[in-house]
Tab-separated table of C-alpha atoms and ligand atoms in Angstrom:
chain	number	residue	atom	x	y	z
A	159	MET	CA	-12.477	18.891	50.090
A	160	PRO	CA	-11.654	15.185	50.643
A	161	ALA	CA	-8.653	13.847	48.680
A	162	GLU	CA	-10.966	11.751	46.516
A	163	ASP	CA	-12.956	14.815	45.423
A	164	ASN	CA	-9.792	16.754	44.945
A	165	ALA	CA	-8.518	14.314	42.325
A	166	LEU	CA	-11.852	14.487	40.511
A	167	HIS	CA	-11.769	18.278	40.655
A	168	THR	CA	-8.265	18.336	39.182
A	169	ALA	CA	-9.188	15.939	36.388
A	170	LEU	CA	-12.345	17.797	35.480
A	171	LEU	CA	-10.560	21.135	35.564
A	172	ARG	CA	-8.042	19.710	33.072
A	173	LEU	CA	-10.883	18.475	30.818
A	174	PHE	CA	-12.466	21.924	30.995
A	175	ASP	CA	-9.216	23.685	30.072
A	176	GLY	CA	-8.897	25.327	33.472
A	177	ASN	CA	-12.412	26.766	33.593
A	178	GLU	CA	-12.901	26.853	37.366
A	179	SER	CA	-16.532	27.969	37.528
A	180	MET	CA	-17.777	25.386	34.998
A	181	THR	CA	-15.790	22.725	36.828
A	182	ASN	CA	-17.352	23.553	40.170
A	183	ARG	CA	-20.807	23.708	38.666
A	184	ALA	CA	-20.367	20.333	36.980
A	185	LEU	CA	-19.100	18.762	40.213
A	186	GLU	CA	-22.089	20.084	42.103
A	187	LEU	CA	-24.546	18.764	39.498
A	188	MET	CA	-22.807	15.415	39.309
A	189	ARG	CA	-22.725	14.735	43.030
A	190	PRO	CA	-26.287	13.413	43.554
A	191	HIS	CA	-25.938	10.684	40.925
A	192	GLN	CA	-22.278	10.261	40.350
A	193	THR	CA	-21.151	6.696	39.895
A	194	GLN	CA	-17.747	5.313	40.733
A	195	LEU	CA	-17.383	4.269	37.107
A	196	LEU	CA	-17.876	7.808	35.808
A	197	VAL	CA	-15.609	9.298	38.453
A	198	SER	CA	-12.796	6.950	37.560
A	199	LEU	CA	-13.267	7.566	33.810
A	200	ILE	CA	-12.964	11.301	34.386
A	201	LYS	CA	-9.996	10.906	36.718
A	202	GLU	CA	-8.198	8.681	34.228
A	203	SER	CA	-9.321	10.613	31.117
A	204	LYS	CA	-7.752	7.754	29.192
A	205	LEU	CA	-9.234	5.133	26.923
A	206	PRO	CA	-9.464	1.971	29.059
A	207	ALA	CA	-7.528	-1.033	27.809
A	208	ALA	CA	-10.396	-3.453	28.405
A	209	PRO	CA	-13.786	-2.982	26.793
A	210	LEU	CA	-16.703	-1.754	28.914
A	211	SER	CA	-19.958	-3.653	28.778
A	212	ASP	CA	-23.089	-2.099	27.270
A	213	THR	CA	-24.570	-1.888	30.768
A	214	GLU	CA	-21.566	-0.009	32.077
A	215	ILE	CA	-21.682	2.366	29.125
A	216	ARG	CA	-25.391	2.987	29.713
A	217	ILE	CA	-24.711	3.815	33.357
A	218	ILE	CA	-22.049	6.336	32.343
A	219	LEU	CA	-24.274	7.928	29.708
A	220	GLY	CA	-27.159	8.068	32.174
A	221	ALA	CA	-25.042	9.761	34.827
A	222	LEU	CA	-23.656	12.263	32.330
A	223	SER	CA	-26.962	13.141	30.700
A	224	LEU	CA	-28.512	13.823	34.128
A	225	ILE	CA	-26.088	16.735	34.446
A	226	ASP	CA	-27.633	18.455	31.407
A	227	SER	CA	-30.421	20.901	32.248
A	228	ASN	CA	-33.043	19.253	30.023
A	229	ASN	CA	-32.949	16.134	32.185
A	230	SER	CA	-33.222	17.864	35.529
A	231	LYS	CA	-36.465	17.576	37.496
A	232	HIS	CA	-36.052	21.106	38.832
A	233	PHE	CA	-35.715	22.663	35.464
A	234	SER	CA	-37.836	25.467	34.071
A	235	GLY	CA	-36.837	26.529	30.625
A	236	VAL	CA	-37.770	29.941	29.360
A	237	GLY	CA	-35.358	30.153	26.452
A	238	GLU	CA	-35.655	29.232	22.801
A	239	ARG	CA	-33.258	26.287	22.964
A	240	GLU	CA	-33.980	24.123	25.942
A	241	GLY	CA	-33.148	20.693	24.587
A	242	ARG	CA	-36.763	19.518	24.588
A	243	VAL	CA	-37.301	16.299	22.714
A	244	HIS	CA	-40.819	15.248	21.762
A	245	SER	CA	-40.320	11.651	20.783
A	246	ARG	CA	-39.332	9.017	23.274
A	247	LEU	CA	-37.634	7.110	20.469
A	248	VAL	CA	-35.491	10.109	19.638
A	249	LYS	CA	-34.723	10.641	23.304
A	250	GLU	CA	-33.590	7.047	23.605
A	251	ARG	CA	-31.548	7.290	20.453
A	252	SER	CA	-29.711	10.315	21.828
A	253	PHE	CA	-29.422	8.923	25.382
A	254	GLY	CA	-30.929	12.179	26.668
A	255	PHE	CA	-28.202	14.410	25.212
A	256	ALA	CA	-30.183	17.090	23.423
A	257	HIS	CA	-28.107	20.237	23.694
A	258	GLY	CA	-25.490	19.271	21.153
A	259	ILE	CA	-21.927	20.489	21.460
A	260	GLY	CA	-20.302	23.910	21.270
A	261	ARG	CA	-21.790	27.366	21.361
A	262	SER	CA	-22.219	29.623	18.390
A	263	GLY	CA	-18.750	30.215	17.109
A	264	ASP	CA	-16.702	27.544	18.830
A	265	LEU	CA	-17.176	23.794	19.005
A	266	MET	CA	-15.150	23.593	22.181
A	267	GLU	CA	-16.931	26.332	24.079
A	268	ILE	CA	-18.754	24.997	27.110
A	269	GLN	CA	-22.513	25.449	27.181
A	270	PRO	CA	-23.423	25.947	30.867
A	271	LYS	CA	-26.786	24.216	30.356
A	272	SER	CA	-25.136	21.010	29.232
A	273	LEU	CA	-22.051	20.264	31.245
A	274	GLY	CA	-22.697	16.539	30.865
A	275	SER	CA	-22.487	16.897	27.089
A	276	ALA	CA	-19.328	18.958	27.546
A	277	ILE	CA	-17.693	16.213	29.619
A	278	LEU	CA	-18.796	13.639	27.024
A	279	GLN	CA	-17.268	15.691	24.221
A	280	ARG	CA	-13.993	16.334	26.008
A	281	LEU	CA	-13.533	12.723	27.039
A	282	THR	CA	-14.269	11.691	23.438
A	283	ASN	CA	-11.613	14.034	22.070
A	284	ARG	CA	-9.113	12.463	24.476
A	285	TYR	CA	-10.197	8.970	23.533
A	286	ALA	CA	-9.951	9.871	19.852
A	287	LEU	CA	-6.388	11.064	20.370
A	288	GLN	CA	-5.487	7.906	22.254
A	289	ALA	CA	-7.175	5.826	19.557
A	290	LEU	CA	-4.976	7.563	16.972
A	291	TRP	CA	-1.929	6.652	19.053
A	292	ALA	CA	-3.192	3.073	19.393
A	293	CYS	CA	-3.433	2.957	15.597
A	294	GLY	CA	0.281	3.762	15.577
A	295	ILE	CA	0.274	7.529	15.061
A	296	HIS	CA	3.244	9.011	16.919
A	297	LYS	CA	2.534	11.422	19.761
A	298	ASP	CA	4.552	14.141	18.005
A	299	ALA	CA	2.314	13.866	14.930
A	300	ALA	CA	-0.904	14.098	16.951
A	301	LYS	CA	-0.683	16.359	19.978
A	302	ARG	CA	-4.396	17.059	19.957
A	303	ALA	CA	-7.441	15.579	18.261
A	304	LEU	CA	-10.856	17.063	17.762
A	305	VAL	CA	-13.951	15.122	16.772
A	306	LEU	CA	-15.935	17.159	14.270
A	307	PRO	CA	-19.667	16.598	13.759
A	308	CYS	CA	-19.308	16.277	9.995
A	309	ALA	CA	-17.754	13.775	7.599
A	310	THR	CA	-14.284	14.037	6.103
A	311	GLY	CA	-14.992	16.378	3.194
A	312	MET	CA	-16.645	18.982	5.427
A	313	ALA	CA	-13.882	18.565	7.998
A	314	ILE	CA	-11.309	19.291	5.276
A	315	MET	CA	-13.314	22.383	4.366
A	316	LEU	CA	-13.204	23.601	7.990
A	317	ALA	CA	-9.475	22.875	8.196
A	318	LEU	CA	-8.943	24.889	5.001
A	319	ARG	CA	-10.881	27.829	6.444
A	320	ALA	CA	-8.829	27.710	9.649
A	321	LEU	CA	-5.615	27.702	7.585
A	322	ALA	CA	-6.932	30.550	5.439
A	323	LYS	CA	-7.284	32.695	8.565
A	324	GLN	CA	-3.664	31.985	9.353
A	325	PHE	CA	-2.468	32.930	5.854
A	326	PRO	CA	-4.732	35.786	4.774
A	327	GLY	CA	-4.481	36.600	1.097
A	328	ARG	CA	-3.488	33.120	-0.017
A	329	LYS	CA	-6.212	31.560	-2.137
A	330	LYS	CA	-4.699	28.570	-3.915
A	331	VAL	CA	-4.845	24.964	-2.851
A	332	VAL	CA	-2.626	22.553	-4.709
A	333	TRP	CA	-4.256	19.140	-4.729
A	334	LEU	CA	-2.522	15.962	-5.741
A	335	ARG	CA	-5.101	14.312	-7.884
A	336	CYS	CA	-7.034	11.601	-6.087
A	337	ASP	CA	-10.300	10.825	-7.805
A	338	GLN	CA	-12.779	11.107	-4.969
A	339	LYS	CA	-14.981	14.188	-4.924
A	340	SER	CA	-15.104	15.101	-1.214
A	341	ALA	CA	-11.731	16.826	-0.948
A	342	LEU	CA	-11.943	18.739	-4.177
A	343	LYS	CA	-15.451	19.955	-3.412
A	344	ALA	CA	-14.205	21.006	0.022
A	345	VAL	CA	-11.714	23.335	-1.672
A	346	GLY	CA	-14.464	24.897	-3.777
A	347	LEU	CA	-16.798	25.288	-0.809
A	348	ALA	CA	-14.019	26.918	1.203
A	349	GLY	CA	-13.926	29.585	-1.513
A	350	LEU	CA	-10.391	28.688	-2.541
A	351	ASP	CA	-8.864	28.033	-5.951
A	352	LEU	CA	-8.164	24.434	-6.784
A	353	ILE	CA	-5.002	23.523	-8.659
A	354	VAL	CA	-4.857	19.915	-9.780
A	355	VAL	CA	-1.507	18.158	-10.058
A	356	GLU	CA	-1.425	15.062	-12.274
A	357	ASN	CA	0.108	11.838	-10.966
A	358	GLU	CA	2.645	9.670	-12.720
A	359	LEU	CA	2.611	6.012	-13.638
A	360	SER	CA	5.190	3.782	-12.065
A	361	GLY	CA	4.693	0.314	-13.526
A	362	VAL	CA	1.005	-0.306	-12.927
A	363	ALA	CA	0.879	2.009	-9.908
A	364	VAL	CA	-0.213	5.648	-9.920
A	365	LYS	CA	1.860	7.854	-7.665
A	366	THR	CA	2.762	11.426	-6.696
A	367	ASP	CA	4.636	13.227	-9.449
A	368	MET	CA	6.990	15.473	-7.486
A	369	SER	CA	8.304	17.248	-10.557
A	370	ASN	CA	4.735	18.101	-11.644
A	371	LEU	CA	4.112	19.347	-8.125
A	372	ARG	CA	7.221	21.552	-8.128
A	373	MET	CA	6.249	22.972	-11.507
A	374	ALA	CA	2.750	23.817	-10.270
A	375	VAL	CA	4.157	25.496	-7.167
A	376	ASP	CA	6.621	27.516	-9.287
A	377	LEU	CA	3.919	28.494	-11.732
A	378	HIS	CA	1.456	29.725	-9.116
A	379	GLY	CA	4.042	31.023	-6.662
A	380	PRO	CA	4.459	29.639	-3.147
A	381	ASP	CA	3.353	32.992	-1.689
A	382	ASN	CA	-0.077	32.509	-3.258
A	383	ILE	CA	-0.447	28.926	-2.122
A	384	LEU	CA	-2.341	28.316	1.081
A	385	CYS	CA	-1.580	24.629	1.261
A	386	ILE	CA	-0.847	21.409	-0.489
A	387	LEU	CA	-3.620	18.888	-0.023
A	388	SER	CA	-2.343	15.306	-0.152
A	389	THR	CA	-3.982	11.924	0.357
A	390	THR	CA	-2.749	8.849	2.207
A	391	SER	CA	-5.697	6.476	1.787
A	392	CYS	CA	-6.927	5.850	-1.713
A	393	PHE	CA	-8.096	3.223	-4.171
A	394	ALA	CA	-5.421	1.123	-5.848
A	395	PRO	CA	-3.663	1.363	-8.225
A	396	ARG	CA	-3.077	4.830	-6.777
A	397	LEU	CA	-0.576	4.796	-3.963
A	398	PRO	CA	-0.565	7.002	-0.882
A	399	ASP	CA	1.075	10.328	-1.697
A	400	ASP	CA	4.739	10.821	-0.948
A	401	ILE	CA	3.831	13.026	1.995
A	402	VAL	CA	7.407	13.097	3.297
A	403	ALA	CA	8.720	14.754	0.118
A	404	ILE	CA	5.625	16.977	-0.042
A	405	GLY	CA	6.173	17.996	3.586
A	406	VAL	CA	9.805	18.848	2.845
A	407	LEU	CA	8.694	21.061	-0.051
A	408	CYS	CA	6.013	22.722	2.100
A	409	LYS	CA	8.535	23.432	4.810
A	410	SER	CA	11.136	24.915	2.464
A	411	LEU	CA	8.612	27.224	0.774
A	412	ASN	CA	6.405	27.993	3.794
A	413	MET	CA	3.172	26.473	2.543
A	414	ALA	CA	0.813	24.528	4.809
A	415	HIS	CA	0.350	20.784	4.340
A	416	LEU	CA	-3.100	19.289	4.861
A	417	ILE	CA	-3.466	15.521	4.631
A	418	ASN	CA	-6.620	13.635	3.746
A	419	ASN	CA	-6.179	10.429	5.729
A	420	ALA	CA	-9.793	9.349	5.194
A	421	TYR	CA	-9.433	5.657	6.108
A	422	GLY	CA	-5.703	5.675	6.722
A	423	LEU	CA	-5.731	4.965	10.458
A	424	GLN	CA	-6.170	1.277	9.723
A	425	SER	CA	-3.295	1.286	7.243
A	426	SER	CA	0.203	0.718	8.652
A	427	LYS	CA	1.612	2.359	5.548
A	428	ALA	CA	-0.432	5.548	5.884
A	429	VAL	CA	0.364	5.719	9.594
A	430	ALA	CA	4.087	5.161	8.967
A	431	LEU	CA	4.109	7.899	6.320
A	432	ILE	CA	2.509	10.391	8.707
A	433	ASN	CA	5.016	9.509	11.435
A	434	GLU	CA	7.953	9.722	9.048
A	435	THR	CA	6.877	13.156	7.816
A	436	VAL	CA	6.964	14.479	11.362
A	437	ARG	CA	10.100	12.536	12.326
A	438	VAL	CA	12.212	14.067	9.562
A	439	GLY	CA	10.931	17.537	10.445
A	440	ALA	CA	8.927	17.954	7.232
A	441	ARG	CA	5.766	20.009	7.348
A	442	LEU	CA	2.434	18.544	8.342
A	443	ASP	CA	-0.221	20.904	9.644
A	444	VAL	CA	-3.320	18.761	10.033
A	445	PHE	CA	-4.474	15.319	9.004
A	446	VAL	CA	-8.143	14.431	8.738
A	447	GLN	CA	-9.817	11.034	9.052
A	448	SER	CA	-13.295	9.654	8.907
A	449	THR	CA	-14.891	8.167	12.033
A	450	ASP	CA	-17.102	5.737	10.110
A	451	LYS	CA	-14.363	4.320	7.918
A	452	ASN	CA	-11.904	3.798	10.759
A	453	PHE	CA	-14.085	3.037	13.765
A	454	MET	CA	-17.285	1.496	12.437
A	455	VAL	CA	-19.817	4.135	13.456
A	456	PRO	CA	-22.553	5.639	11.260
A	457	VAL	CA	-21.384	8.302	8.802
A	458	GLY	CA	-21.254	11.794	10.240
A	459	GLY	CA	-17.975	12.428	12.013
A	460	ALA	CA	-14.325	13.120	11.360
A	461	ILE	CA	-11.252	13.556	13.508
A	462	VAL	CA	-8.770	16.342	12.860
A	463	ALA	CA	-5.368	16.042	14.477
A	464	GLY	CA	-1.889	17.406	14.123
A	465	PRO	CA	1.347	18.400	15.806
A	466	ASP	CA	0.069	21.895	16.648
A	467	GLY	CA	-2.748	21.715	19.193
A	468	ASN	CA	-3.638	25.377	18.678
A	469	LEU	CA	-4.352	24.864	15.005
A	470	VAL	CA	-6.604	21.915	15.868
A	471	ASP	CA	-8.484	24.180	18.286
A	472	ARG	CA	-8.811	26.880	15.646
A	473	ILE	CA	-10.547	24.403	13.334
A	474	GLY	CA	-13.221	24.024	16.017
A	475	MET	CA	-13.557	27.801	16.127
A	476	VAL	CA	-14.484	28.274	12.466
A	477	TYR	CA	-17.518	26.010	12.867
A	478	PRO	CA	-20.620	28.193	12.687
A	479	GLY	CA	-23.114	27.535	15.427
A	480	ARG	CA	-23.939	24.580	17.651
A	481	ALA	CA	-23.447	21.079	16.400
A	482	SER	CA	-24.921	17.630	16.713
A	483	ALA	CA	-23.485	15.551	19.527
A	484	ALA	CA	-24.455	12.332	17.727
A	485	PRO	CA	-21.094	11.651	16.006
A	486	VAL	CA	-19.304	12.313	19.306
A	487	LEU	CA	-21.685	10.053	21.201
A	488	ASP	CA	-21.314	7.250	18.634
A	489	LEU	CA	-17.545	7.394	18.850
A	490	PHE	CA	-17.564	7.582	22.671
A	491	ILE	CA	-19.750	4.492	22.917
A	492	THR	CA	-17.775	2.599	20.299
A	493	LEU	CA	-14.341	3.357	21.709
A	494	LEU	CA	-15.424	2.423	25.237
A	495	GLY	CA	-17.087	-0.713	23.881
A	496	LEU	CA	-13.884	-1.687	22.110
A	497	GLY	CA	-11.325	-0.557	24.645
A	498	ARG	CA	-7.756	-0.137	23.487
A	499	ASP	CA	-7.349	-3.922	23.321
A	500	GLY	CA	-10.425	-4.338	21.144
A	501	LEU	CA	-9.223	-1.591	18.845
A	502	LEU	CA	-5.852	-3.278	18.443
A	503	SER	CA	-7.417	-6.633	17.632
A	504	MET	CA	-9.783	-4.980	15.149
A	505	LEU	CA	-6.740	-3.518	13.367
A	506	GLN	CA	-4.960	-6.865	13.427
A	507	GLN	CA	-8.016	-8.637	12.050
A	508	ARG	CA	-8.111	-6.176	9.153
A	509	LYS	CA	-4.502	-6.887	8.310
A	510	ASP	CA	-5.324	-10.597	8.297
A	511	THR	CA	-8.377	-10.206	6.062
A	512	PHE	CA	-6.386	-8.031	3.648
A	513	LYS	CA	-3.764	-10.758	3.394
A	514	TYR	CA	-6.462	-13.376	2.928
A	515	LEU	CA	-8.274	-11.403	0.223
A	516	LYS	CA	-4.987	-10.867	-1.603
A	517	GLN	CA	-4.148	-14.560	-1.383
A	518	ARG	CA	-7.551	-15.574	-2.713
A	519	LEU	CA	-7.272	-13.105	-5.595
A	520	GLU	CA	-3.813	-14.381	-6.465
A	521	SER	CA	-4.874	-18.020	-6.455
A	522	ASP	CA	-8.507	-18.033	-7.653
A	523	LEU	CA	-8.727	-15.508	-10.481
A	524	PRO	CA	-9.593	-17.091	-13.829
A	525	GLN	CA	-6.879	-17.393	-16.481
A	526	GLY	CA	-5.880	-14.097	-18.016
A	527	MET	CA	-6.956	-11.906	-15.104
A	528	ARG	CA	-4.316	-10.413	-12.941
A	529	LEU	CA	-4.028	-8.621	-9.683
A	530	LEU	CA	-2.212	-5.348	-10.319
A	531	CYS	CA	0.880	-5.118	-8.165
A	532	THR	CA	0.622	-2.095	-5.835
A	533	PRO	CA	2.409	-3.089	-2.633
A	534	GLY	CA	2.427	0.549	-1.443
A	535	ASN	CA	-1.339	0.356	-0.913
A	536	ASP	CA	-2.259	-1.943	1.984
A	537	ILE	CA	-6.039	-1.416	1.973
A	538	SER	CA	-7.218	-1.455	-1.612
A	539	MET	CA	-6.353	-3.691	-4.570
A	540	ALA	CA	-7.085	-3.524	-8.281
A	541	ILE	CA	-7.688	-6.403	-10.677
A	542	GLU	CA	-7.066	-5.816	-14.348
A	543	LEU	CA	-10.165	-6.339	-16.491
A	544	SER	CA	-10.374	-7.058	-20.178
A	545	ASP	CA	-12.885	-4.876	-22.055
A	546	HIS	CA	-15.715	-7.399	-22.155
A	547	THR	CA	-15.841	-7.636	-18.374
A	548	THR	CA	-16.957	-4.064	-17.778
A	549	MET	CA	-20.540	-5.220	-17.108
A	550	LEU	CA	-19.065	-6.908	-14.092
A	551	GLY	CA	-19.874	-4.018	-11.758
A	552	SER	CA	-23.641	-4.291	-12.125
A	553	ARG	CA	-23.499	-8.095	-12.094
A	554	LEU	CA	-21.658	-8.042	-8.772
A	555	PHE	CA	-23.986	-5.400	-7.394
A	556	HIS	CA	-27.032	-7.529	-8.220
A	557	LYS	CA	-25.420	-10.408	-6.352
A	558	CYS	CA	-25.260	-8.178	-3.263
A	559	VAL	CA	-21.560	-7.426	-3.562
A	560	SER	CA	-21.031	-3.911	-2.336
A	561	GLY	CA	-17.899	-1.798	-2.565
A	562	ALA	CA	-16.382	-3.453	-5.624
A	563	ARG	CA	-16.020	-0.781	-8.309
A	564	VAL	CA	-15.335	-1.207	-11.968
A	565	VAL	CA	-13.162	1.613	-13.276
A	566	VAL	CA	-12.775	2.253	-16.986
A	567	PRO	CA	-10.236	4.827	-18.216
A	568	GLY	CA	-11.573	7.736	-20.217
A	569	GLN	CA	-15.181	7.156	-19.258
A	570	LYS	CA	-15.953	9.952	-16.810
A	571	VAL	CA	-15.174	13.627	-16.552
A	572	TYR	CA	-15.387	15.777	-13.436
A	573	GLU	CA	-16.377	19.353	-14.080
A	574	GLY	CA	-16.807	21.825	-11.267
A	575	ASP	CA	-14.922	23.863	-8.694
A	576	GLY	CA	-13.133	25.610	-11.551
A	577	VAL	CA	-11.521	22.486	-12.948
A	578	ARG	CA	-12.082	19.805	-15.536
A	579	ILE	CA	-10.591	16.413	-14.728
A	580	GLY	CA	-10.575	13.832	-17.488
A	581	SER	CA	-10.772	10.073	-16.972
A	582	PHE	CA	-12.172	10.721	-13.521
A	583	GLY	CA	-11.855	7.612	-11.373
A	584	THR	CA	-8.469	6.442	-12.576
A	585	HIS	CA	-6.391	9.131	-10.795
A	586	THR	CA	-4.601	9.871	-14.062
A	587	GLU	CA	-5.498	10.738	-17.638
A	588	ALA	CA	-3.416	7.871	-18.912
A	589	TYR	CA	-4.197	4.631	-17.158
A	590	PRO	CA	-3.673	1.721	-19.571
A	591	CYS	CA	-6.462	-0.684	-18.575
A	592	ALA	CA	-9.846	-1.090	-16.910
A	593	TYR	CA	-9.846	-2.633	-13.476
A	594	LEU	CA	-11.950	-3.750	-10.533
A	595	ASN	CA	-11.320	-2.236	-7.099
A	596	VAL	CA	-11.759	-4.135	-3.870
A	597	ALA	CA	-10.690	-3.302	-0.358
A	598	SER	CA	-10.277	-4.741	3.115
A	599	ALA	CA	-11.484	-2.320	5.732
A	600	VAL	CA	-12.030	-2.796	9.463
A	601	GLY	CA	-14.878	-5.103	10.313
A	602	GLN	CA	-14.616	-7.251	7.195
A	603	ASN	CA	-14.552	-10.988	7.869
A	604	ARG	CA	-13.357	-14.069	6.029
A	605	GLU	CA	-16.878	-15.285	5.259
A	606	GLU	CA	-17.561	-12.078	3.321
A	607	ILE	CA	-14.395	-12.632	1.327
A	608	ASP	CA	-15.338	-16.254	0.629
A	609	ARG	CA	-18.792	-15.220	-0.591
A	610	PHE	CA	-17.293	-12.449	-2.704
A	611	MET	CA	-14.765	-14.784	-4.301
A	612	THR	CA	-17.449	-17.318	-5.201
A	613	THR	CA	-19.577	-14.579	-6.794
A	614	LEU	CA	-16.617	-13.030	-8.593
A	615	VAL	CA	-15.372	-16.274	-10.057
A	616	LYS	CA	-18.899	-17.146	-11.221
A	617	ALA	CA	-19.339	-13.720	-12.782
A	618	LEU	CA	-16.057	-13.957	-14.636
A	619	THR	CA	-16.357	-17.470	-16.039
B	980	PLP	C1	-14.234	8.610	2.006
B	980	PLP	C2	-13.239	9.512	1.436
B	980	PLP	C3	-13.299	10.874	1.666
B	980	PLP	C4	-14.324	11.519	2.538
B	980	PLP	O1	-15.600	11.363	2.252
B	980	PLP	P1	-16.682	11.864	3.287
B	980	PLP	O2	-17.917	11.310	2.750
B	980	PLP	O3	-16.631	13.338	3.251
B	980	PLP	O4	-16.293	11.327	4.617
B	980	PLP	C5	-12.339	11.688	1.136
B	980	PLP	N1	-11.327	11.190	0.406
B	980	PLP	C6	-11.214	9.881	0.179
B	980	PLP	C7	-10.050	9.398	-0.605
B	980	PLP	C8	-12.165	8.996	0.672
B	980	PLP	O5	-12.048	7.705	0.462
């Protein structure tokens, strides 16, 4: 084998976790149409610093999809799942990848009919891990990352099931109240018992109440508790949970610690908290983040990562059946189209727009309105509303403002999954005022903020 081929063989073997026969088969299938670009991507197995052009990405996708059996001219399918696609539109939309990812019972198992899809998936997992690092996550906190073909709530459910296999007999999940339904429904769907821990007020901010948490753990018994489920990215005035203290508690009492980091990759504070938890040796098993919220792809994917690569793998193993490759494909295309440099500037731009939005809110709000001070939350902000402004939500919505939410204490109740949570939306039973939530997430630009501010000021005066 020439040296050039040897390096490719080694790289592919690494991507395929040492599976020699699949590696050789993939190399053989690749050879007739392998491009230099694809070969070097596989050899590097690293997210390039510079963005790739759409044309380059198309060439890579074309070369990879030709490896899958459904795109081979010499193919005769006599099975019940041959990756046939009727519509040309659908074929285009999926770039010829029709076999999905995984095999029944394991997302990371290689399907011999679709080695191109397998390479795509494995490169994407690597890129996802490197994207996490580029966002500032320390290598000790994320040793492996797995892109799951479902959004955050479902990914949390899978992570819970993987943990439950590790701790048979433990049924309770202690959840630090964060009023968003995905995580709490995930606990119910996983067949586990949800225990809600109330937050405390600290000035106008809502934060983790460690003494409430300790009481709940004592009451239910650490030996019955599968994990503590905390949240790092949330709507102001709630702050990210004190995951360092929670991790210390989990470590001392041998309970797992699962973190919902939904849109936290773009938040320096959430990232710093995750790193600090691992740095001080506190417990962190897995953290889960959304692909759409952090990387601007359509809804449908999540990334699970953590310091224990085996646990990350086991999450892929609880997935029943084959899965859609679409969320993987979207992330692959997007990360290559951004490159590491593009990702870094996207994160920087978000920090700038957050600062700008905050500035505008501080200077332009009408008399009597105030921005609630929650410096621990660097994505979302809350503006105190007087009672007569609660119609504001629908007024803003009709002016095409999306994402601004009016929250009124005591208005909603969540009932389900064995719990009843009062004043749902405010993260605590006892928030003193109504408020408007706004956020700066990746992709937002100054013009949007300017338009929003004009609409808001008009609506309020
Ligand atoms: C978006 C979000 C989720 C996840 O929602 P999915 O639709 O399942 O991705 C979970 N928790 C919080 C705090 C969120 O903001």
